[in-house]
Amino acid sequence: MQLRPPPPPEKQKKVQFKFGDEVEAFHSDGWWEGAITAEHSGGKFAVFLRGSKEQIVFEEKDLRLPVQWVKGKWEPRFEQVQREKERSLEKTGTRPSKVAKRESSSEPKADSNCPKEVMKFTQGMQVEVTTDDDGFKGAWFAATIIEPSGEDEYLIEYKTLTNDDDTEFLREDIRACNIRPCPLEITVVDGFEVMDEVDAYYNEGWWVGVISKVLINCNYVVYFKEYDEKITFKQVDLRPHQDWLNGKWVVPSEV
């Protein structure tokens, strides 16, 4: 067991939590690290707890900013410092784009993962995009190509994700290797079977998983290996998984 002094009380200044914030939530008589995944009315927030790998809705009073015990003193977490810097820039109208921040920290890794030859996309094309950001790995989100924004890079507009104010759909610069055409529509007549690989619609995106149990009334338990988690879905929220390989769609049984 690791020990540390209790964190100092937070300042009286009211904290304005937002989607994506790193927080600590009071749950089961302890403080659990997590991230805000949704904002609800009445000052409530959905938080994904990394330790238990579950999403729970908390009241604002049960959340606090994460701090770390470093060399005998309490310091704010690096992610929280970055978030506060972004909000300060946002107020002055000079906030950098979310993607620019991600590229600056992980560009070499993205370069090594991208093939030399990537598909070209045209303005207005309906696509799906993905990211390796923590908490979103393995998910694909519907989007529209707005315009090219650099070499093998495109400005896209999400069809389900919005900005912090929920006033317009979020736009980002995305590398071409993280963009793909929309999958083919496959009609499932007889339902899914155990071990079928599927995409499940959850938190505004499609997440790859495997059917682990067939329930009554066209309900299925889906196992997500990336997060070691099981969630129940209706059949209407599932689709057969397909991979975009060498310029064509392939179902797992054909690989």
PDB file of C-alpha atoms in Angstrom:
ATOM      1  CA  MET A   1       0.000   0.000   0.000  1.00  0.00           C
ATOM      2  CA  GLN A   2       1.241   3.492  -0.837  1.00  0.00           C
ATOM      3  CA  LEU A   3       0.767   6.389   1.593  1.00  0.00           C
ATOM      4  CA  ARG A   4       0.620  10.162   1.133  1.00  0.00           C
ATOM      5  CA  PRO A   5      -0.775  13.111   3.097  1.00  0.00           C
ATOM      6  CA  PRO A   6      -4.348  14.221   2.291  1.00  0.00           C
ATOM      7  CA  PRO A   7      -4.426  16.891  -0.447  1.00  0.00           C
ATOM      8  CA  PRO A   8      -4.928  20.493   0.724  1.00  0.00           C
ATOM      9  CA  PRO A   9      -8.482  21.888   0.521  1.00  0.00           C
ATOM     10  CA  GLU A  10      -9.302  23.466  -2.829  1.00  0.00           C
ATOM     11  CA  LYS A  11      -9.499  27.209  -3.157  1.00  0.00           C
ATOM     12  CA  GLN A  12     -12.878  28.858  -2.833  1.00  0.00           C
ATOM     13  CA  LYS A  13     -12.855  29.675  -6.550  1.00  0.00           C
ATOM     14  CA  LYS A  14     -15.581  27.588  -8.215  1.00  0.00           C
ATOM     15  CA  VAL A  15     -14.214  24.971 -10.596  1.00  0.00           C
ATOM     16  CA  GLN A  16     -15.973  24.748 -13.956  1.00  0.00           C
ATOM     17  CA  PHE A  17     -15.677  21.143 -15.044  1.00  0.00           C
ATOM     18  CA  LYS A  18     -16.007  20.316 -18.743  1.00  0.00           C
ATOM     19  CA  PHE A  19     -16.020  17.309 -21.044  1.00  0.00           C
ATOM     20  CA  GLY A  20     -12.591  15.692 -21.148  1.00  0.00           C
ATOM     21  CA  ASP A  21     -11.379  17.076 -17.800  1.00  0.00           C
ATOM     22  CA  GLU A  22      -9.204  14.833 -15.648  1.00  0.00           C
ATOM     23  CA  VAL A  23     -10.852  14.564 -12.224  1.00  0.00           C
ATOM     24  CA  GLU A  24     -10.964  12.554  -9.025  1.00  0.00           C
ATOM     25  CA  ALA A  25     -14.433  11.304  -8.010  1.00  0.00           C
ATOM     26  CA  PHE A  26     -15.527  10.281  -4.520  1.00  0.00           C
ATOM     27  CA  HIS A  27     -16.857   6.731  -4.838  1.00  0.00           C
ATOM     28  CA  SER A  28     -17.063   3.791  -2.418  1.00  0.00           C
ATOM     29  CA  ASP A  29     -15.411   5.800   0.385  1.00  0.00           C
ATOM     30  CA  GLY A  30     -12.414   6.802  -1.715  1.00  0.00           C
ATOM     31  CA  TRP A  31     -11.179   9.109  -4.479  1.00  0.00           C
ATOM     32  CA  TRP A  32     -10.920   7.501  -7.901  1.00  0.00           C
ATOM     33  CA  GLU A  33      -9.080   8.899 -10.923  1.00  0.00           C
ATOM     34  CA  GLY A  34     -11.089   9.346 -14.091  1.00  0.00           C
ATOM     35  CA  ALA A  35     -12.164  11.647 -16.892  1.00  0.00           C
ATOM     36  CA  ILE A  36     -15.421  13.453 -17.592  1.00  0.00           C
ATOM     37  CA  THR A  37     -17.147  11.810 -20.552  1.00  0.00           C
ATOM     38  CA  ALA A  38     -20.445  13.756 -20.571  1.00  0.00           C
ATOM     39  CA  GLU A  39     -22.079  16.810 -19.001  1.00  0.00           C
ATOM     40  CA  HIS A  40     -25.614  16.505 -17.623  1.00  0.00           C
ATOM     41  CA  SER A  41     -28.110  19.069 -16.381  1.00  0.00           C
ATOM     42  CA  GLY A  42     -28.270  19.953 -12.717  1.00  0.00           C
ATOM     43  CA  GLY A  43     -24.511  20.129 -12.292  1.00  0.00           C
ATOM     44  CA  LYS A  44     -23.926  16.415 -12.846  1.00  0.00           C
ATOM     45  CA  PHE A  45     -21.165  14.760 -14.847  1.00  0.00           C
ATOM     46  CA  ALA A  46     -20.554  11.280 -16.233  1.00  0.00           C
ATOM     47  CA  VAL A  47     -17.074  10.100 -15.269  1.00  0.00           C
ATOM     48  CA  PHE A  48     -15.164   7.086 -16.602  1.00  0.00           C
ATOM     49  CA  LEU A  49     -13.243   5.555 -13.696  1.00  0.00           C
ATOM     50  CA  ARG A  50     -10.049   3.946 -14.945  1.00  0.00           C
ATOM     51  CA  GLY A  51      -9.547   1.707 -11.942  1.00  0.00           C
ATOM     52  CA  SER A  52     -12.930  -0.028 -12.105  1.00  0.00           C
ATOM     53  CA  LYS A  53     -13.442   0.620 -15.849  1.00  0.00           C
ATOM     54  CA  GLU A  54     -17.001   1.878 -15.341  1.00  0.00           C
ATOM     55  CA  GLN A  55     -18.875   5.066 -16.107  1.00  0.00           C
ATOM     56  CA  ILE A  56     -20.821   6.686 -13.249  1.00  0.00           C
ATOM     57  CA  VAL A  57     -22.723   9.978 -12.965  1.00  0.00           C
ATOM     58  CA  PHE A  58     -21.549  12.223 -10.116  1.00  0.00           C
ATOM     59  CA  GLU A  59     -22.700  15.497  -8.631  1.00  0.00           C
ATOM     60  CA  GLU A  60     -20.236  18.361  -8.908  1.00  0.00           C
ATOM     61  CA  LYS A  61     -19.617  18.314  -5.134  1.00  0.00           C
ATOM     62  CA  ASP A  62     -18.209  14.790  -5.428  1.00  0.00           C
ATOM     63  CA  LEU A  63     -15.513  15.822  -7.925  1.00  0.00           C
ATOM     64  CA  ARG A  64     -12.187  17.526  -7.404  1.00  0.00           C
ATOM     65  CA  LEU A  65      -9.179  18.511  -9.484  1.00  0.00           C
ATOM     66  CA  PRO A  66      -6.451  15.862  -9.551  1.00  0.00           C
ATOM     67  CA  VAL A  67      -3.172  16.668  -7.790  1.00  0.00           C
ATOM     68  CA  GLN A  68       0.008  14.650  -7.356  1.00  0.00           C
ATOM     69  CA  TRP A  69       2.472  14.315  -4.466  1.00  0.00           C
ATOM     70  CA  VAL A  70       5.882  15.196  -5.943  1.00  0.00           C
ATOM     71  CA  LYS A  71       9.075  15.621  -3.903  1.00  0.00           C
ATOM     72  CA  GLY A  72       7.260  16.406  -0.700  1.00  0.00           C
ATOM     73  CA  LYS A  73       4.670  18.829  -2.046  1.00  0.00           C
ATOM     74  CA  TRP A  74       1.341  18.841  -3.848  1.00  0.00           C
ATOM     75  CA  GLU A  75       1.332  19.891  -7.507  1.00  0.00           C
ATOM     76  CA  PRO A  76      -1.495  20.032 -10.103  1.00  0.00           C
ATOM     77  CA  ARG A  77      -1.564  17.242 -12.649  1.00  0.00           C
ATOM     78  CA  PHE A  78       0.061  18.103 -15.989  1.00  0.00           C
ATOM     79  CA  GLU A  79      -3.188  17.494 -17.894  1.00  0.00           C
ATOM     80  CA  GLN A  80      -5.052  19.948 -15.687  1.00  0.00           C
ATOM     81  CA  VAL A  81      -2.399  22.643 -16.193  1.00  0.00           C
ATOM     82  CA  GLN A  82      -2.700  22.196 -19.956  1.00  0.00           C
ATOM     83  CA  ARG A  83      -6.518  22.439 -19.760  1.00  0.00           C
ATOM     84  CA  GLU A  84      -6.355  25.700 -17.784  1.00  0.00           C
ATOM     85  CA  LYS A  85      -3.911  27.153 -20.309  1.00  0.00           C
ATOM     86  CA  GLU A  86      -6.287  26.265 -23.157  1.00  0.00           C
ATOM     87  CA  ARG A  87      -9.247  27.904 -21.443  1.00  0.00           C
ATOM     88  CA  SER A  88      -7.215  31.041 -20.805  1.00  0.00           C
ATOM     89  CA  LEU A  89      -6.299  31.207 -24.489  1.00  0.00           C
ATOM     90  CA  GLU A  90      -9.918  30.519 -25.454  1.00  0.00           C
ATOM     91  CA  LYS A  91     -11.058  33.646 -23.583  1.00  0.00           C
ATOM     92  CA  THR A  92      -8.583  35.765 -25.557  1.00  0.00           C
ATOM     93  CA  GLY A  93      -9.618  34.209 -28.866  1.00  0.00           C
ATOM     94  CA  THR A  94      -6.231  32.582 -29.463  1.00  0.00           C
ATOM     95  CA  ARG A  95      -6.969  29.037 -28.426  1.00  0.00           C
ATOM     96  CA  PRO A  96      -4.955  26.500 -30.452  1.00  0.00           C
ATOM     97  CA  SER A  97      -6.826  23.700 -32.146  1.00  0.00           C
ATOM     98  CA  LYS A  98      -7.236  20.401 -30.322  1.00  0.00           C
ATOM     99  CA  VAL A  99      -5.491  18.554 -33.115  1.00  0.00           C
ATOM    100  CA  ALA A 100      -2.530  20.941 -33.167  1.00  0.00           C
ATOM    101  CA  LYS A 101      -1.957  20.141 -29.509  1.00  0.00           C
ATOM    102  CA  ARG A 102      -2.194  16.403 -30.181  1.00  0.00           C
ATOM    103  CA  GLU A 103       0.176  16.532 -33.129  1.00  0.00           C
ATOM    104  CA  SER A 104       2.784  18.508 -31.232  1.00  0.00           C
ATOM    105  CA  SER A 105       2.981  15.793 -28.592  1.00  0.00           C
ATOM    106  CA  SER A 106       2.658  12.655 -30.757  1.00  0.00           C
ATOM    107  CA  GLU A 107       3.682  13.555 -34.297  1.00  0.00           C
ATOM    108  CA  PRO A 108       6.666  11.185 -34.528  1.00  0.00           C
ATOM    109  CA  LYS A 109       4.485   8.258 -33.427  1.00  0.00           C
ATOM    110  CA  ALA A 110       1.766   9.183 -35.926  1.00  0.00           C
ATOM    111  CA  ASP A 111       4.352   9.413 -38.726  1.00  0.00           C
ATOM    112  CA  SER A 112       5.669   5.929 -37.974  1.00  0.00           C
ATOM    113  CA  ASN A 113       2.170   4.437 -37.987  1.00  0.00           C
ATOM    114  CA  CYS A 114       1.019   6.043 -41.231  1.00  0.00           C
ATOM    115  CA  PRO A 115       1.710   4.258 -44.522  1.00  0.00           C
ATOM    116  CA  LYS A 116       3.607   6.180 -47.195  1.00  0.00           C
ATOM    117  CA  GLU A 117       0.665   5.936 -49.606  1.00  0.00           C
ATOM    118  CA  VAL A 118      -2.742   6.937 -48.233  1.00  0.00           C
ATOM    119  CA  MET A 119      -6.159   7.385 -49.782  1.00  0.00           C
ATOM    120  CA  LYS A 120      -7.109  10.797 -51.182  1.00  0.00           C
ATOM    121  CA  PHE A 121     -10.405  12.310 -50.076  1.00  0.00           C
ATOM    122  CA  THR A 122     -12.577  14.970 -51.711  1.00  0.00           C
ATOM    123  CA  GLN A 123     -14.520  17.872 -50.265  1.00  0.00           C
ATOM    124  CA  GLY A 124     -17.914  16.857 -48.881  1.00  0.00           C
ATOM    125  CA  MET A 125     -17.068  13.142 -48.723  1.00  0.00           C
ATOM    126  CA  GLN A 126     -18.714  11.236 -45.853  1.00  0.00           C
ATOM    127  CA  VAL A 127     -16.080   9.381 -43.843  1.00  0.00           C
ATOM    128  CA  GLU A 128     -15.200   7.952 -40.444  1.00  0.00           C
ATOM    129  CA  VAL A 129     -12.179   9.072 -38.420  1.00  0.00           C
ATOM    130  CA  THR A 130     -10.293   7.635 -35.458  1.00  0.00           C
ATOM    131  CA  THR A 131      -7.709   8.770 -32.901  1.00  0.00           C
ATOM    132  CA  ASP A 132      -5.235   7.216 -30.485  1.00  0.00           C
ATOM    133  CA  ASP A 133      -6.158   9.640 -27.708  1.00  0.00           C
ATOM    134  CA  ASP A 134      -6.641   8.018 -24.299  1.00  0.00           C
ATOM    135  CA  GLY A 135     -10.206   6.836 -23.825  1.00  0.00           C
ATOM    136  CA  PHE A 136     -11.034   6.894 -27.540  1.00  0.00           C
ATOM    137  CA  LYS A 137      -8.682   4.290 -28.993  1.00  0.00           C
ATOM    138  CA  GLY A 138     -10.502   1.875 -31.258  1.00  0.00           C
ATOM    139  CA  ALA A 139     -13.498   4.146 -31.878  1.00  0.00           C
ATOM    140  CA  TRP A 140     -14.585   5.548 -35.240  1.00  0.00           C
ATOM    141  CA  PHE A 141     -16.661   8.721 -35.570  1.00  0.00           C
ATOM    142  CA  ALA A 142     -18.765   9.870 -38.537  1.00  0.00           C
ATOM    143  CA  ALA A 143     -17.484  13.038 -40.200  1.00  0.00           C
ATOM    144  CA  THR A 144     -17.459  15.118 -43.391  1.00  0.00           C
ATOM    145  CA  ILE A 145     -14.368  16.196 -45.324  1.00  0.00           C
ATOM    146  CA  ILE A 146     -14.246  20.014 -45.377  1.00  0.00           C
ATOM    147  CA  GLU A 147     -10.976  20.599 -47.236  1.00  0.00           C
ATOM    148  CA  PRO A 148      -7.312  19.539 -47.386  1.00  0.00           C
ATOM    149  CA  SER A 149      -5.295  21.234 -44.636  1.00  0.00           C
ATOM    150  CA  GLY A 150      -1.802  19.958 -45.324  1.00  0.00           C
ATOM    151  CA  GLU A 151       0.187  17.110 -46.807  1.00  0.00           C
ATOM    152  CA  ASP A 152      -1.934  13.979 -46.307  1.00  0.00           C
ATOM    153  CA  GLU A 153      -4.089  15.877 -43.807  1.00  0.00           C
ATOM    154  CA  TYR A 154      -7.700  17.086 -43.925  1.00  0.00           C
ATOM    155  CA  LEU A 155      -9.970  19.431 -42.023  1.00  0.00           C
ATOM    156  CA  ILE A 156     -13.031  17.408 -41.025  1.00  0.00           C
ATOM    157  CA  GLU A 157     -16.310  18.193 -39.276  1.00  0.00           C
ATOM    158  CA  TYR A 158     -17.753  15.593 -36.927  1.00  0.00           C
ATOM    159  CA  LYS A 159     -21.406  14.660 -37.362  1.00  0.00           C
ATOM    160  CA  THR A 160     -21.996  13.754 -33.705  1.00  0.00           C
ATOM    161  CA  LEU A 161     -19.311  15.539 -31.628  1.00  0.00           C
ATOM    162  CA  THR A 162     -19.759  19.225 -30.734  1.00  0.00           C
ATOM    163  CA  ASN A 163     -17.531  21.956 -29.323  1.00  0.00           C
ATOM    164  CA  ASP A 164     -17.324  22.856 -25.635  1.00  0.00           C
ATOM    165  CA  ASP A 165     -20.325  25.179 -25.896  1.00  0.00           C
ATOM    166  CA  ASP A 166     -22.445  22.691 -27.871  1.00  0.00           C
ATOM    167  CA  THR A 167     -23.079  25.472 -30.403  1.00  0.00           C
ATOM    168  CA  GLU A 168     -21.618  23.799 -33.478  1.00  0.00           C
ATOM    169  CA  PHE A 169     -20.086  20.551 -34.636  1.00  0.00           C
ATOM    170  CA  LEU A 170     -16.418  20.060 -33.790  1.00  0.00           C
ATOM    171  CA  ARG A 171     -13.827  20.519 -36.536  1.00  0.00           C
ATOM    172  CA  GLU A 172     -10.310  19.077 -36.486  1.00  0.00           C
ATOM    173  CA  ASP A 173      -7.311  18.488 -38.719  1.00  0.00           C
ATOM    174  CA  ILE A 174      -6.910  14.713 -39.124  1.00  0.00           C
ATOM    175  CA  ARG A 175      -4.177  12.711 -40.845  1.00  0.00           C
ATOM    176  CA  ALA A 176      -5.334  10.763 -43.882  1.00  0.00           C
ATOM    177  CA  CYS A 177      -4.206   7.470 -42.349  1.00  0.00           C
ATOM    178  CA  ASN A 178      -6.798   8.019 -39.591  1.00  0.00           C
ATOM    179  CA  ILE A 179      -9.625   8.529 -42.102  1.00  0.00           C
ATOM    180  CA  ARG A 180     -11.576   5.888 -43.989  1.00  0.00           C
ATOM    181  CA  PRO A 181     -14.727   5.760 -46.162  1.00  0.00           C
ATOM    182  CA  CYS A 182     -17.995   4.846 -44.477  1.00  0.00           C
ATOM    183  CA  PRO A 183     -18.344   1.042 -44.176  1.00  0.00           C
ATOM    184  CA  LEU A 184     -20.687  -0.877 -46.450  1.00  0.00           C
ATOM    185  CA  GLU A 185     -24.183  -1.460 -45.116  1.00  0.00           C
ATOM    186  CA  ILE A 186     -24.630  -5.149 -44.287  1.00  0.00           C
ATOM    187  CA  THR A 187     -28.102  -6.417 -43.376  1.00  0.00           C
ATOM    188  CA  VAL A 188     -28.131  -8.856 -40.467  1.00  0.00           C
ATOM    189  CA  VAL A 189     -31.155 -11.152 -40.894  1.00  0.00           C
ATOM    190  CA  ASP A 190     -30.677 -13.903 -38.315  1.00  0.00           C
ATOM    191  CA  GLY A 191     -28.948 -11.858 -35.644  1.00  0.00           C
ATOM    192  CA  PHE A 192     -25.434 -12.202 -34.263  1.00  0.00           C
ATOM    193  CA  GLU A 193     -23.756 -15.213 -32.680  1.00  0.00           C
ATOM    194  CA  VAL A 194     -21.229 -15.583 -29.887  1.00  0.00           C
ATOM    195  CA  MET A 195     -17.694 -14.580 -31.022  1.00  0.00           C
ATOM    196  CA  ASP A 196     -19.016 -12.458 -33.903  1.00  0.00           C
ATOM    197  CA  GLU A 197     -16.888  -9.329 -34.284  1.00  0.00           C
ATOM    198  CA  VAL A 198     -19.064  -6.209 -34.300  1.00  0.00           C
ATOM    199  CA  ASP A 199     -19.019  -2.425 -34.064  1.00  0.00           C
ATOM    200  CA  ALA A 200     -21.171  -1.060 -31.238  1.00  0.00           C
ATOM    201  CA  TYR A 201     -22.565   2.476 -31.280  1.00  0.00           C
ATOM    202  CA  TYR A 202     -21.644   4.059 -27.943  1.00  0.00           C
ATOM    203  CA  ASN A 203     -20.744   7.614 -26.827  1.00  0.00           C
ATOM    204  CA  GLU A 204     -21.339   9.020 -30.332  1.00  0.00           C
ATOM    205  CA  GLY A 205     -18.975   6.595 -32.061  1.00  0.00           C
ATOM    206  CA  TRP A 206     -18.505   3.009 -33.266  1.00  0.00           C
ATOM    207  CA  TRP A 207     -16.359   0.787 -31.033  1.00  0.00           C
ATOM    208  CA  VAL A 208     -15.042  -2.626 -32.115  1.00  0.00           C
ATOM    209  CA  GLY A 209     -15.900  -5.570 -29.875  1.00  0.00           C
ATOM    210  CA  VAL A 210     -16.924  -9.222 -29.791  1.00  0.00           C
ATOM    211  CA  ILE A 211     -20.297 -10.774 -28.957  1.00  0.00           C
ATOM    212  CA  SER A 212     -19.765 -12.617 -25.658  1.00  0.00           C
ATOM    213  CA  LYS A 213     -23.392 -13.530 -24.887  1.00  0.00           C
ATOM    214  CA  VAL A 214     -26.728 -13.630 -26.737  1.00  0.00           C
ATOM    215  CA  LEU A 215     -29.704 -12.412 -24.689  1.00  0.00           C
ATOM    216  CA  ILE A 216     -33.449 -12.409 -25.369  1.00  0.00           C
ATOM    217  CA  ASN A 217     -35.284  -9.733 -27.402  1.00  0.00           C
ATOM    218  CA  CYS A 218     -32.339  -9.137 -29.748  1.00  0.00           C
ATOM    219  CA  ASN A 219     -29.993  -7.955 -26.989  1.00  0.00           C
ATOM    220  CA  TYR A 220     -26.312  -8.827 -26.869  1.00  0.00           C
ATOM    221  CA  VAL A 221     -23.432  -8.531 -24.436  1.00  0.00           C
ATOM    222  CA  VAL A 222     -20.378  -7.102 -26.213  1.00  0.00           C
ATOM    223  CA  TYR A 223     -16.833  -7.490 -24.876  1.00  0.00           C
ATOM    224  CA  PHE A 224     -14.340  -4.691 -25.603  1.00  0.00           C
ATOM    225  CA  LYS A 225     -10.848  -6.161 -25.369  1.00  0.00           C
ATOM    226  CA  GLU A 226      -9.105  -2.769 -25.429  1.00  0.00           C
ATOM    227  CA  TYR A 227     -10.837  -1.763 -22.179  1.00  0.00           C
ATOM    228  CA  ASP A 228     -11.602  -5.227 -20.724  1.00  0.00           C
ATOM    229  CA  GLU A 229     -15.268  -4.232 -20.387  1.00  0.00           C
ATOM    230  CA  LYS A 230     -18.661  -5.787 -21.206  1.00  0.00           C
ATOM    231  CA  ILE A 231     -21.754  -3.740 -22.154  1.00  0.00           C
ATOM    232  CA  THR A 232     -25.242  -4.833 -23.277  1.00  0.00           C
ATOM    233  CA  PHE A 233     -26.565  -3.469 -26.601  1.00  0.00           C
ATOM    234  CA  LYS A 234     -29.690  -3.793 -28.697  1.00  0.00           C
ATOM    235  CA  GLN A 235     -29.202  -5.211 -32.181  1.00  0.00           C
ATOM    236  CA  VAL A 236     -30.067  -1.856 -33.773  1.00  0.00           C
ATOM    237  CA  ASP A 237     -26.928  -0.400 -32.148  1.00  0.00           C
ATOM    238  CA  LEU A 238     -24.636  -3.052 -33.636  1.00  0.00           C
ATOM    239  CA  ARG A 239     -23.193  -3.632 -37.079  1.00  0.00           C
ATOM    240  CA  PRO A 240     -20.878  -6.326 -38.466  1.00  0.00           C
ATOM    241  CA  HIS A 241     -17.257  -5.261 -38.101  1.00  0.00           C
ATOM    242  CA  GLN A 242     -15.361  -4.527 -41.298  1.00  0.00           C
ATOM    243  CA  ASP A 243     -11.719  -3.594 -41.928  1.00  0.00           C
ATOM    244  CA  TRP A 244     -10.525  -1.187 -44.620  1.00  0.00           C
ATOM    245  CA  LEU A 245      -7.617  -3.075 -46.222  1.00  0.00           C
ATOM    246  CA  ASN A 246      -5.821  -2.212 -49.457  1.00  0.00           C
ATOM    247  CA  GLY A 247      -8.617   0.062 -50.630  1.00  0.00           C
ATOM    248  CA  LYS A 248     -11.541  -2.255 -49.993  1.00  0.00           C
ATOM    249  CA  TRP A 249     -13.807  -3.381 -47.162  1.00  0.00           C
ATOM    250  CA  VAL A 250     -13.143  -6.845 -45.732  1.00  0.00           C
ATOM    251  CA  VAL A 251     -15.129  -8.676 -43.029  1.00  0.00           C
ATOM    252  CA  PRO A 252     -13.009 -10.611 -40.471  1.00  0.00           C
ATOM    253  CA  SER A 253     -13.985 -14.013 -41.896  1.00  0.00           C
ATOM    254  CA  GLU A 254     -12.437 -13.023 -45.224  1.00  0.00           C
ATOM    255  CA  VAL A 255      -9.077 -11.913 -43.803  1.00  0.00           C
TER     256      VAL A 255
END
